[in-house]
Coordinates of C-alpha atoms and ligand atoms in Angstrom, one line a residue:
Chain A
M1 CA -0.2 0.5 -0.4
G2 CA 1.4 3.8 -1.1
Y3 CA 0.8 7.1 1.4
L4 CA -2.6 7.6 1.8
M5 CA -4.3 11.0 0.5
P6 CA -6.2 13.5 2.4
G7 CA -8.8 11.9 1.0
D8 CA -8.3 8.4 2.1
D9 CA -8.5 9.1 5.7
E10 CA -12.4 7.7 6.1
G11 CA -11.2 4.4 4.9
I12 CA -9.4 4.0 8.0
D13 CA -11.9 5.3 10.2
A14 CA -14.0 3.0 9.0
M15 CA -11.5 0.1 9.0
A16 CA -11.2 1.1 13.2
E17 CA -14.9 2.0 13.6
A18 CA -15.6 -1.7 12.2
S19 CA -13.0 -3.7 14.7
L20 CA -14.1 -1.5 18.1
P21 CA -16.2 -3.4 21.0
A22 CA -19.1 -1.8 21.9
A23 CA -19.7 1.5 24.1
P24 CA -18.4 0.2 27.2
R25 CA -21.6 -0.3 29.7
I26 CA -21.4 1.9 32.7
R27 CA -21.6 -0.2 35.8
R28 CA -24.5 0.9 38.1
R29 CA -24.1 -2.3 40.3
H30 CA -23.0 0.0 43.0
L31 CA -27.3 1.0 42.3
W32 CA -28.4 -2.0 44.5
V33 CA -26.3 -0.3 47.9
P34 CA -29.1 2.9 48.2
W35 CA -31.9 0.2 48.1
L36 CA -30.1 -2.4 51.0
V37 CA -29.6 0.3 53.1
A38 CA -32.6 1.5 53.6
L39 CA -34.1 -2.3 53.4
I40 CA -31.3 -3.2 56.8
T41 CA -33.2 0.5 58.1
L42 CA -36.1 -0.9 58.3
F43 CA -35.8 -4.4 59.2
L44 CA -34.6 -3.0 62.3
W45 CA -36.9 -0.4 62.7
W46 CA -39.5 -2.8 62.6
L47 CA -37.3 -5.0 64.7
V48 CA -36.9 -2.8 67.7
T49 CA -41.1 -2.3 67.7
A50 CA -42.0 -5.8 67.2
L51 CA -39.5 -6.5 70.3
K52 CA -41.6 -3.4 71.7
L53 CA -38.2 -1.7 73.1
F54 CA -40.1 1.3 73.3
P55 CA -43.6 2.0 73.6
P56 CA -46.1 2.7 70.7
V57 CA -46.7 6.5 71.4
A58 CA -42.5 6.8 71.1
L59 CA -42.4 5.0 68.5
P60 CA -44.7 3.4 65.9
S61 CA -44.1 0.6 63.7
P62 CA -43.9 0.5 60.4
G63 CA -47.0 -1.1 59.8
A64 CA -48.8 1.5 61.9
V65 CA -46.7 4.0 60.0
V66 CA -48.3 2.5 55.8
H67 CA -51.3 2.7 57.3
Q68 CA -51.2 6.6 59.0
L69 CA -49.6 7.0 55.1
V70 CA -52.9 5.3 53.6
V71 CA -55.2 7.6 56.5
T72 CA -54.0 10.5 55.7
A73 CA -53.8 10.2 52.5
T74 CA -57.6 9.1 52.3
I75 CA -59.7 9.8 54.8
G76 CA -57.4 12.8 56.6
Y77 CA -56.1 13.5 59.6
S78 CA -57.3 17.2 61.6
G79 CA -59.5 17.9 58.9
S80 CA -57.1 17.7 55.4
T81 CA -55.5 15.6 53.7
L82 CA -52.6 14.7 53.4
W83 CA -51.7 15.7 50.0
A84 CA -53.5 19.6 50.9
D85 CA -50.8 19.5 53.6
I86 CA -47.6 18.6 51.2
G87 CA -49.9 20.9 48.2
A88 CA -49.9 24.3 50.6
S89 CA -46.0 23.8 51.6
V90 CA -45.0 23.3 47.9
G91 CA -47.6 25.9 46.7
R92 CA -45.7 28.3 48.9
I93 CA -41.7 27.6 48.8
T94 CA -42.3 27.3 44.7
V95 CA -44.0 31.4 44.7
G96 CA -41.3 32.2 47.5
F97 CA -38.4 30.8 45.8
V98 CA -39.3 31.3 42.5
A99 CA -39.6 34.9 43.6
A100 CA -36.0 35.1 45.3
V101 CA -34.4 34.0 42.2
I102 CA -36.3 36.6 39.7
V103 CA -35.6 39.4 41.6
G104 CA -32.1 37.8 43.2
V105 CA -30.5 37.3 40.3
P106 CA -30.6 40.3 38.0
I107 CA -29.5 42.3 41.8
G108 CA -27.1 39.8 41.9
F109 CA -25.7 40.8 38.6
W110 CA -25.8 44.3 39.2
M111 CA -24.2 44.0 42.0
A112 CA -21.6 42.2 39.7
S113 CA -21.2 45.2 37.8
N114 CA -21.4 48.1 39.1
R115 CA -19.9 49.2 41.8
V116 CA -22.2 51.5 43.9
I117 CA -24.8 49.1 43.7
F118 CA -22.4 46.5 45.7
A119 CA -21.6 49.4 48.7
A120 CA -25.1 50.0 49.0
V121 CA -26.9 46.2 49.5
D122 CA -23.1 44.3 50.4
P123 CA -23.2 45.8 54.0
L124 CA -27.0 45.0 54.1
L125 CA -26.5 41.5 52.6
Q126 CA -23.2 40.7 54.7
F127 CA -25.3 42.1 58.1
L128 CA -28.5 39.6 57.3
R129 CA -26.0 36.2 55.9
P130 CA -26.2 35.5 59.3
I131 CA -29.0 36.0 61.4
P132 CA -30.8 32.2 61.6
P133 CA -33.6 32.8 58.8
L134 CA -35.9 31.5 62.1
A135 CA -35.3 34.5 63.9
Y136 CA -37.5 36.7 61.8
I137 CA -40.6 34.0 62.4
P138 CA -42.1 36.1 64.5
V139 CA -41.6 39.3 63.3
M140 CA -43.3 37.4 60.0
V141 CA -46.1 36.8 62.1
I142 CA -46.8 39.8 64.1
W143 CA -46.2 42.0 59.9
F144 CA -48.5 39.6 58.3
G145 CA -50.2 37.3 60.3
T146 CA -50.5 33.3 60.2
G147 CA -51.5 33.6 56.4
E148 CA -49.9 32.7 53.2
L149 CA -48.3 35.8 52.4
G150 CA -45.9 35.7 55.3
K151 CA -44.4 32.5 55.1
T152 CA -43.8 33.2 51.5
V153 CA -42.3 36.7 52.1
L154 CA -40.5 34.3 54.8
I155 CA -38.9 32.5 52.5
F156 CA -38.4 34.9 49.8
F157 CA -36.2 36.4 52.6
C158 CA -34.0 33.6 53.7
T159 CA -33.5 32.5 49.9
I160 CA -32.6 36.4 48.2
P161 CA -29.1 36.3 49.5
I162 CA -28.0 33.1 49.5
I163 CA -29.0 33.8 45.4
I164 CA -27.6 36.8 45.4
I165 CA -24.5 36.3 46.5
S166 CA -24.0 32.5 43.6
A167 CA -25.2 35.9 40.9
M168 CA -22.4 38.1 41.8
S169 CA -20.0 35.9 42.6
G170 CA -20.8 33.8 39.1
V171 CA -20.6 37.4 36.9
K172 CA -17.3 38.2 38.9
N173 CA -15.6 34.5 38.2
V174 CA -16.0 35.3 34.6
Q175 CA -12.7 34.2 32.6
E176 CA -11.1 37.2 31.7
T177 CA -9.6 35.5 28.5
R178 CA -13.4 34.6 27.4
L179 CA -14.8 38.5 28.1
R180 CA -11.5 40.1 25.9
V181 CA -12.4 37.4 23.2
A182 CA -15.9 39.2 22.6
Q183 CA -14.7 42.3 22.8
V184 CA -11.9 41.7 19.8
F185 CA -15.1 40.9 18.3
G186 CA -16.4 43.7 18.8
A187 CA -19.2 42.2 21.4
T188 CA -21.0 45.2 22.4
P189 CA -22.2 45.2 26.2
L190 CA -25.1 43.2 25.7
Q191 CA -23.5 40.7 23.7
Q192 CA -20.4 40.2 26.6
F193 CA -23.5 39.8 28.8
R194 CA -25.7 37.2 26.8
Y195 CA -22.7 35.4 25.4
V196 CA -20.1 35.6 28.2
V197 CA -21.3 36.5 31.1
L198 CA -24.3 35.1 31.6
P199 CA -23.2 31.3 31.5
S200 CA -20.4 32.0 33.2
A201 CA -22.5 33.0 36.2
L202 CA -24.9 29.7 35.6
P203 CA -23.4 27.1 37.5
E204 CA -23.1 29.4 40.7
I205 CA -26.2 30.5 40.2
F206 CA -27.3 26.7 40.6
T207 CA -25.2 26.1 43.4
G208 CA -26.6 28.4 45.1
M209 CA -30.2 27.6 44.1
R210 CA -29.6 24.1 45.1
V211 CA -28.4 25.9 48.4
G212 CA -30.8 28.3 48.9
I213 CA -34.0 25.5 48.4
G214 CA -32.3 23.4 50.9
V215 CA -32.9 26.2 53.4
A216 CA -36.2 28.1 52.0
W217 CA -37.6 24.4 53.0
T218 CA -36.3 24.2 56.2
C219 CA -37.4 27.7 57.0
L220 CA -41.3 26.8 55.8
V221 CA -41.1 23.8 57.7
A222 CA -40.0 25.6 60.4
A223 CA -42.7 28.8 59.9
E224 CA -45.4 25.8 59.0
M225 CA -45.0 24.5 63.0
I226 CA -45.2 28.4 64.7
A227 CA -48.0 29.6 62.7
A228 CA -50.0 27.8 60.6
Q229 CA -53.1 25.4 59.8
S230 CA -52.6 23.8 57.3
G231 CA -48.8 22.2 55.3
L232 CA -46.4 19.4 56.5
G233 CA -45.3 21.7 58.7
S234 CA -48.7 22.5 60.6
M235 CA -49.8 18.3 60.3
I236 CA -46.7 17.5 62.2
E237 CA -47.3 20.0 64.7
T238 CA -50.4 19.8 65.4
A239 CA -49.8 15.6 65.8
G240 CA -47.0 15.6 67.8
G241 CA -49.3 17.7 70.7
E242 CA -52.1 14.3 70.1
L243 CA -48.9 12.1 70.6
Q244 CA -50.5 10.8 67.2
I245 CA -46.6 9.7 66.6
S246 CA -47.7 7.7 63.0
V247 CA -48.6 11.2 61.9
V248 CA -45.4 13.0 62.8
F249 CA -43.0 10.0 60.9
V250 CA -45.7 10.7 58.1
G251 CA -45.0 14.1 57.3
I252 CA -41.1 14.0 58.8
L253 CA -41.2 11.5 55.6
F254 CA -43.0 13.4 53.0
I255 CA -40.4 16.2 54.6
G256 CA -37.3 14.3 53.7
L257 CA -38.8 13.0 50.5
I258 CA -39.7 16.3 48.9
G259 CA -36.7 18.0 50.0
Y260 CA -35.2 15.4 48.1
L261 CA -37.1 15.9 45.1
M262 CA -36.7 19.8 44.8
E263 CA -32.7 19.5 44.4
F264 CA -33.3 16.4 42.2
I265 CA -35.0 18.4 40.0
I266 CA -32.9 21.8 39.9
R267 CA -30.1 19.3 40.0
T268 CA -31.9 17.8 36.3
I269 CA -31.9 21.9 35.2
E270 CA -28.5 22.3 36.0
H271 CA -27.5 19.2 33.6
R272 CA -29.6 20.3 31.2
M273 CA -28.9 24.0 31.2
V274 CA -24.4 23.8 32.1
P275 CA -23.5 20.4 30.2
W276 CA -19.9 22.0 30.6
K277 CA -20.0 22.8 34.2
G278 CA -16.2 21.2 35.4
K279 CA -15.4 20.1 32.2
A280 CA -13.8 23.5 31.3
Chain B
M1 CA -0.3 50.9 10.6
I2 CA 1.0 49.8 13.6
E3 CA 3.0 51.9 14.9
L4 CA 5.0 51.8 19.1
A5 CA 7.0 54.6 20.6
E6 CA 9.0 54.1 24.1
V7 CA 6.0 51.8 25.4
T8 CA 7.3 50.8 28.8
K9 CA 4.6 48.3 30.4
A10 CA 4.4 48.4 34.5
Y11 CA 2.5 46.0 36.2
Y12 CA 1.8 47.5 39.4
G13 CA 1.4 44.8 42.3
A14 CA 0.7 45.4 46.0
K15 CA 1.6 48.4 48.4
G16 CA 5.2 48.8 48.9
Q17 CA 6.2 46.0 46.4
D18 CA 7.9 47.3 43.3
P19 CA 6.1 47.4 40.9
L20 CA 7.0 44.8 37.8
V21 CA 8.4 46.5 34.2
A22 CA 7.6 43.5 31.5
V23 CA 8.1 45.6 29.1
N24 CA 11.1 48.6 28.8
G25 CA 11.3 51.5 25.8
V26 CA 10.0 49.6 23.1
S27 CA 10.1 51.6 19.7
L28 CA 9.0 49.2 16.9
T29 CA 6.8 50.0 13.5
I30 CA 4.2 47.2 12.0
Q31 CA 3.7 48.1 8.1
D32 CA 0.2 47.1 6.8
G33 CA 0.8 43.5 4.9
E34 CA 4.2 42.8 6.7
F35 CA 4.4 39.0 8.9
L36 CA 6.9 40.2 11.9
A37 CA 7.3 37.2 14.1
I38 CA 8.2 37.8 17.8
V39 CA 10.7 35.5 19.6
G40 CA 12.0 35.3 22.8
P41 CA 12.8 34.5 26.4
S42 CA 10.0 33.3 28.7
G43 CA 8.1 36.5 30.7
C44 CA 9.8 38.4 28.7
G45 CA 7.1 40.6 28.0
K46 CA 5.5 39.1 24.3
T47 CA 2.0 38.5 25.3
T48 CA 2.4 42.4 26.7
L49 CA 3.3 43.5 24.1
L50 CA 0.2 41.9 21.7
N51 CA -2.5 43.2 24.7
L52 CA -1.0 46.3 23.6
V53 CA -1.4 46.3 20.3
A54 CA -4.9 44.6 21.1
G55 CA -6.1 47.2 23.0
F56 CA -6.6 45.1 26.0
E57 CA -4.1 47.1 28.4
A58 CA -2.7 50.6 28.1
P59 CA 0.9 51.6 27.9
T60 CA 3.0 53.2 31.4
Q61 CA 4.5 55.6 29.5
G62 CA 4.8 55.8 25.1
R63 CA 2.4 55.3 23.0
V64 CA 0.6 53.2 21.3
E65 CA -1.0 53.9 17.8
L66 CA -3.1 52.9 14.9
D67 CA -3.4 54.7 11.3
Q68 CA -2.4 57.6 13.9
E69 CA -4.7 57.0 16.6
A70 CA -4.1 55.5 19.9
I71 CA -5.3 52.6 20.6
T72 CA -7.4 52.6 23.4
R73 CA -9.9 49.4 23.5
P74 CA -9.8 45.8 21.6
G75 CA -11.8 46.4 18.0
P76 CA -12.9 44.1 15.5
E77 CA -10.4 44.7 12.6
R78 CA -7.9 43.2 15.0
A79 CA -8.3 39.5 16.0
V80 CA -6.3 37.7 18.3
V81 CA -5.6 34.4 18.8
F82 CA -4.9 33.2 22.4
Q83 CA -2.4 31.8 23.9
Q84 CA -4.3 30.7 26.7
P85 CA -7.5 28.7 26.3
S86 CA -10.2 31.1 24.7
L87 CA -12.9 28.5 23.3
L88 CA -16.7 29.4 24.8
P89 CA -17.3 26.0 26.7
W90 CA -21.1 26.7 26.3
M91 CA -21.0 27.1 22.6
T92 CA -20.0 23.9 19.9
V93 CA -16.9 23.5 17.7
A94 CA -18.7 25.8 14.8
E95 CA -20.4 28.2 16.8
N96 CA -17.3 28.8 18.3
I97 CA -15.8 28.9 14.9
A98 CA -18.8 31.1 13.9
F99 CA -18.3 33.8 16.8
G100 CA -17.2 36.8 15.2
V101 CA -19.1 37.2 12.2
M102 CA -22.1 36.1 14.4
L103 CA -21.5 38.9 16.1
K104 CA -21.4 41.1 13.8
A105 CA -23.9 40.3 11.7
G106 CA -26.0 37.9 13.3
R107 CA -26.9 34.3 13.0
V108 CA -28.2 34.7 9.3
G109 CA -25.1 36.7 8.3
V110 CA -22.2 33.4 8.6
D111 CA -22.0 31.9 5.4
P112 CA -21.8 28.0 5.7
H113 CA -20.1 27.6 2.7
Q114 CA -17.3 29.5 4.4
L115 CA -17.5 28.0 7.5
A116 CA -17.4 24.7 5.8
H117 CA -14.5 25.2 4.2
M118 CA -12.0 26.9 7.5
V119 CA -13.6 23.2 9.0
H120 CA -12.6 21.4 6.7
M121 CA -9.0 24.2 5.8
M122 CA -8.0 22.9 9.8
G123 CA -9.3 19.3 9.7
L124 CA -12.1 19.5 12.2
D125 CA -14.4 17.9 9.6
G126 CA -17.0 15.9 11.5
F127 CA -15.8 17.8 14.1
E128 CA -18.8 20.8 14.3
S129 CA -21.2 19.9 16.4
H130 CA -18.9 18.3 19.8
R131 CA -18.1 20.7 22.4
P132 CA -15.0 22.4 23.0
Y133 CA -14.1 19.5 25.6
Q134 CA -14.2 17.8 23.3
L135 CA -11.0 18.1 21.2
S136 CA -7.9 17.3 22.2
G137 CA -6.0 20.2 23.4
G138 CA -4.1 20.9 19.2
M139 CA -7.7 21.0 18.1
Q140 CA -8.9 23.2 20.5
Q141 CA -5.6 25.3 19.7
R142 CA -6.7 25.4 15.6
V143 CA -10.7 25.8 16.2
A144 CA -9.0 29.2 17.8
I145 CA -7.2 30.2 15.2
A146 CA -10.6 29.7 12.6
R147 CA -12.2 31.8 14.8
A148 CA -9.6 34.4 14.4
L149 CA -9.4 34.5 10.9
M150 CA -12.8 34.0 9.6
T151 CA -13.4 37.5 9.9
E152 CA -10.8 38.0 7.8
P153 CA -9.1 41.1 10.2
R154 CA -7.1 43.2 8.4
I155 CA -4.4 42.8 11.8
L156 CA -3.7 39.4 13.3
L157 CA -2.8 39.2 16.3
M158 CA -0.6 35.9 16.8
D159 CA 0.4 34.6 20.3
E160 CA 1.9 31.7 20.2
P161 CA -0.5 29.6 18.1
F162 CA 0.9 26.9 17.0
G163 CA 2.6 25.5 20.1
A164 CA 0.8 22.9 21.7
L165 CA 0.0 21.4 17.5
D166 CA 2.9 18.6 16.4
A167 CA 5.5 18.3 13.7
Q168 CA 2.6 17.6 10.8
T169 CA -0.3 19.9 12.1
R170 CA 2.2 22.9 12.7
S171 CA 3.7 22.5 9.3
D172 CA -0.1 22.5 7.4
M173 CA -1.3 25.4 9.9
Q174 CA 2.2 27.0 8.8
R175 CA 1.2 25.9 5.3
F176 CA -2.0 27.3 5.8
L177 CA -1.7 30.6 7.6
L178 CA 1.3 32.0 4.5
E179 CA -1.9 30.7 1.9
L180 CA -4.5 32.9 3.9
W181 CA -1.7 35.5 4.6
K182 CA -1.1 35.6 0.4
V183 CA -3.9 36.4 -0.5
N184 CA -5.5 38.8 1.5
R185 CA -2.5 39.9 3.7
P186 CA -3.4 41.0 7.0
T187 CA -0.3 42.2 9.7
V188 CA 0.0 39.4 11.3
L189 CA 2.1 39.9 14.6
F190 CA 3.2 36.9 15.8
V191 CA 4.7 35.7 18.8
T192 CA 6.3 32.0 19.3
H193 CA 9.4 31.4 20.8
D194 CA 10.4 29.0 17.8
V195 CA 13.1 30.6 16.0
E196 CA 12.6 28.9 13.0
E197 CA 9.4 29.3 12.7
A198 CA 10.3 32.6 13.2
V199 CA 12.6 32.6 10.1
L200 CA 10.2 30.9 8.1
L201 CA 7.8 33.1 8.7
G202 CA 8.6 36.4 8.9
D203 CA 9.8 38.9 6.7
R204 CA 11.0 40.6 10.0
V205 CA 12.0 38.9 13.4
V206 CA 11.8 41.2 16.6
V207 CA 14.1 39.7 19.0
M208 CA 13.6 40.2 22.7
T209 CA 15.8 40.7 25.8
A210 CA 14.3 38.7 29.4
R211 CA 12.5 40.8 30.9
P212 CA 12.0 43.7 31.6
G213 CA 11.7 43.1 27.2
Q214 CA 13.7 45.3 25.2
I215 CA 14.1 44.8 21.5
A216 CA 17.1 43.1 21.1
L217 CA 17.6 42.8 18.0
D218 CA 14.9 43.7 14.3
I219 CA 16.2 41.4 11.6
V220 CA 14.7 41.7 8.3
I221 CA 14.3 38.4 6.9
D222 CA 14.9 38.5 3.1
L223 CA 14.8 35.2 1.9
P224 CA 12.4 35.0 -1.4
R225 CA 8.7 33.5 -1.2
P226 CA 6.9 31.3 -1.3
R227 CA 8.8 29.4 1.0
Q228 CA 9.6 25.9 0.5
W229 CA 10.1 23.3 3.8
D230 CA 13.6 22.8 2.7
L231 CA 14.5 25.7 3.3
V232 CA 15.6 25.0 6.5
L233 CA 18.3 23.2 5.0
S234 CA 19.5 26.6 3.0
H235 CA 23.0 28.4 4.2
E236 CA 21.0 31.4 4.5
F237 CA 18.1 30.2 6.5
N238 CA 20.3 29.1 9.2
Q239 CA 22.3 32.4 9.1
Y240 CA 19.3 33.9 10.2
K241 CA 19.1 31.2 12.6
R242 CA 22.3 31.9 14.2
R243 CA 22.1 35.5 14.5
I244 CA 18.7 34.8 16.3
L245 CA 19.5 32.8 18.4
Q246 CA 23.6 34.5 19.5
V247 CA 21.4 36.8 20.7
L248 CA 18.7 35.1 22.7
R249 CA 21.5 32.9 24.0
P250 CA 24.7 35.4 24.7
D251 CA 26.7 33.7 27.0
R252 CA 28.4 30.6 27.1
K253 CA 26.9 28.9 29.8
S254 CA 23.2 29.2 28.6
S255 CA 24.3 28.4 25.4
R256 CA 25.6 25.0 26.9
I257 CA 23.6 22.0 26.5
G258 CA 25.5 18.6 27.3
Ligands
ATP301 N1 -1.9 40.9 34.4 C1 -0.4 41.4 35.1 N2 -0.4 41.5 36.3 C2 0.8 40.8 36.7 N3 2.0 41.1 35.9 C3 2.0 40.8 34.7 C4 0.7 40.3 34.1 N4 0.5 40.0 32.9 C5 2.7 39.4 32.7 N5 2.8 40.2 33.5 C6 3.9 39.9 34.3 O1 4.8 40.3 32.8 C7 5.5 39.9 32.2 C8 5.9 39.6 31.2 O2 4.1 38.4 30.6 P1 4.4 37.7 29.2 O3 3.1 37.4 29.3 O4 3.8 39.4 28.7 O5 5.4 36.8 29.2 P2 5.9 36.5 27.9 O6 6.4 36.7 27.4 O7 4.4 36.6 26.9 O8 5.7 34.4 28.3 P3 5.4 33.3 27.8 O9 6.9 33.4 26.2 O10 6.0 32.8 28.8 O11 4.5 33.2 27.3 C9 5.7 39.0 33.1 O12 6.7 38.7 34.4 C10 4.7 38.2 33.9 O13 5.1 38.1 35.3
MG302 MG1 2.4 34.5 26.8

């Protein structure tokens, strides 16, 4: 065979590809581990209750919790079903959280691009940040009562500093070379923002959102326990008062599951929107 | 015409620290259509010099002018191929290559034939919709070169553009660059650490001293074009190379190898 000419490489590629084995399967064998852990935990729980090591008012059996789940889901507990309480909680967090993102991201961008705005907002932000959001709950009750508005505002205020800070640091971490690329080609400030600044800031904004949703959820459940007639927090608070421990367990189970689910949703959106994260 | 007159660039660090002089009293005139190669030891201020011409930085002293007007900011007539990775990871290879044209003329302004031709010339066929992180280092560099060439700039500022390429690809790229230069006649400022490459490509070679960078030698390369690969074996070529190396490594100690 003689020298290969530029056009001949298709032949080489075809040859090489034909003899390649199929793409290696990603081993997913470790995926059963969490299920096994869950199963063992469930079994131990059942064992402890079956041996009656604790009185049933303190620790309900798995069977009792499942039974209570069916009851709260269908008949309801203290006037409202499980779904109604979940709906109330999820509705509040969605409105408060989305509002915090919509307002917080532009404020963060603005602070990163304008020293005066930064100087005006940053001290306030640094002052608010170390305050546990739970400390606002009494203020919320006094100002807004126990209605929907108070809790939505509370979520908004406990999430927004996190979102602002992540958007701001996302912008500040833009790689200089990438900005210069846009400037070289004569990009307008708007084009620089659209094609370089915004995509550079997205990974950090998503990180902020993932942290923020966790904080918001914790804060909401606490607020519902203190001042609400509906929601998962209110449900476990009422049940606790009536020593209905299995209802409390159902509530805790769903608080955990929903928190997990919300983080998962944000992570999925992140994977779609920032596929290059960690690779560049 | 690009003109640098007594240009000094110092970087000011923390308070109390002495400023770092990167470029010291450089005067240089580059005619339109000239191919100027710049060589010098690492850290001598070659990138700083390009940054001044690109308009990313302002000189501490002296003047940097394009057609008798001070350069104050980057502009689309001066395309840059950066030394550092500079592709936008959120865009595909094709989008990166078309980025400059797209900013100016919008998505519809990108000529698909020109894009396909550029992809082909850069040996990137089949990688149009890949993302930069899926390419090798040399391929990424070729995308960055293609992006600069796509806009057909009047002035090309290239900072060690072929540094990450193997010998074969590198000479392919050199040939492509020279062919393009022959047709469009852009002014080229070409930074390299490879003396042979500088002599092979340049109309003129500027040699800089170690920091603070000054011009140690400014030499016209009077070799006929088109240049063949075997030029590097010729006597004249090696004369040029020797003169440049003598300036780059003046003392016996630093020129000893074994
Ligand atoms: N933004 C900056 N701030 C402070 N010092 C800088 C900056 N940019 C460059 N320098 C300093 O200026 C000097 C020259 O740097 P420059 O990047 O121009 O060198 P170079 O000739 O391009 O080197 P190389 O061949 O390694 O790329 C170096 O000592 C470097 O530390
Ligand atoms: Mg450099």
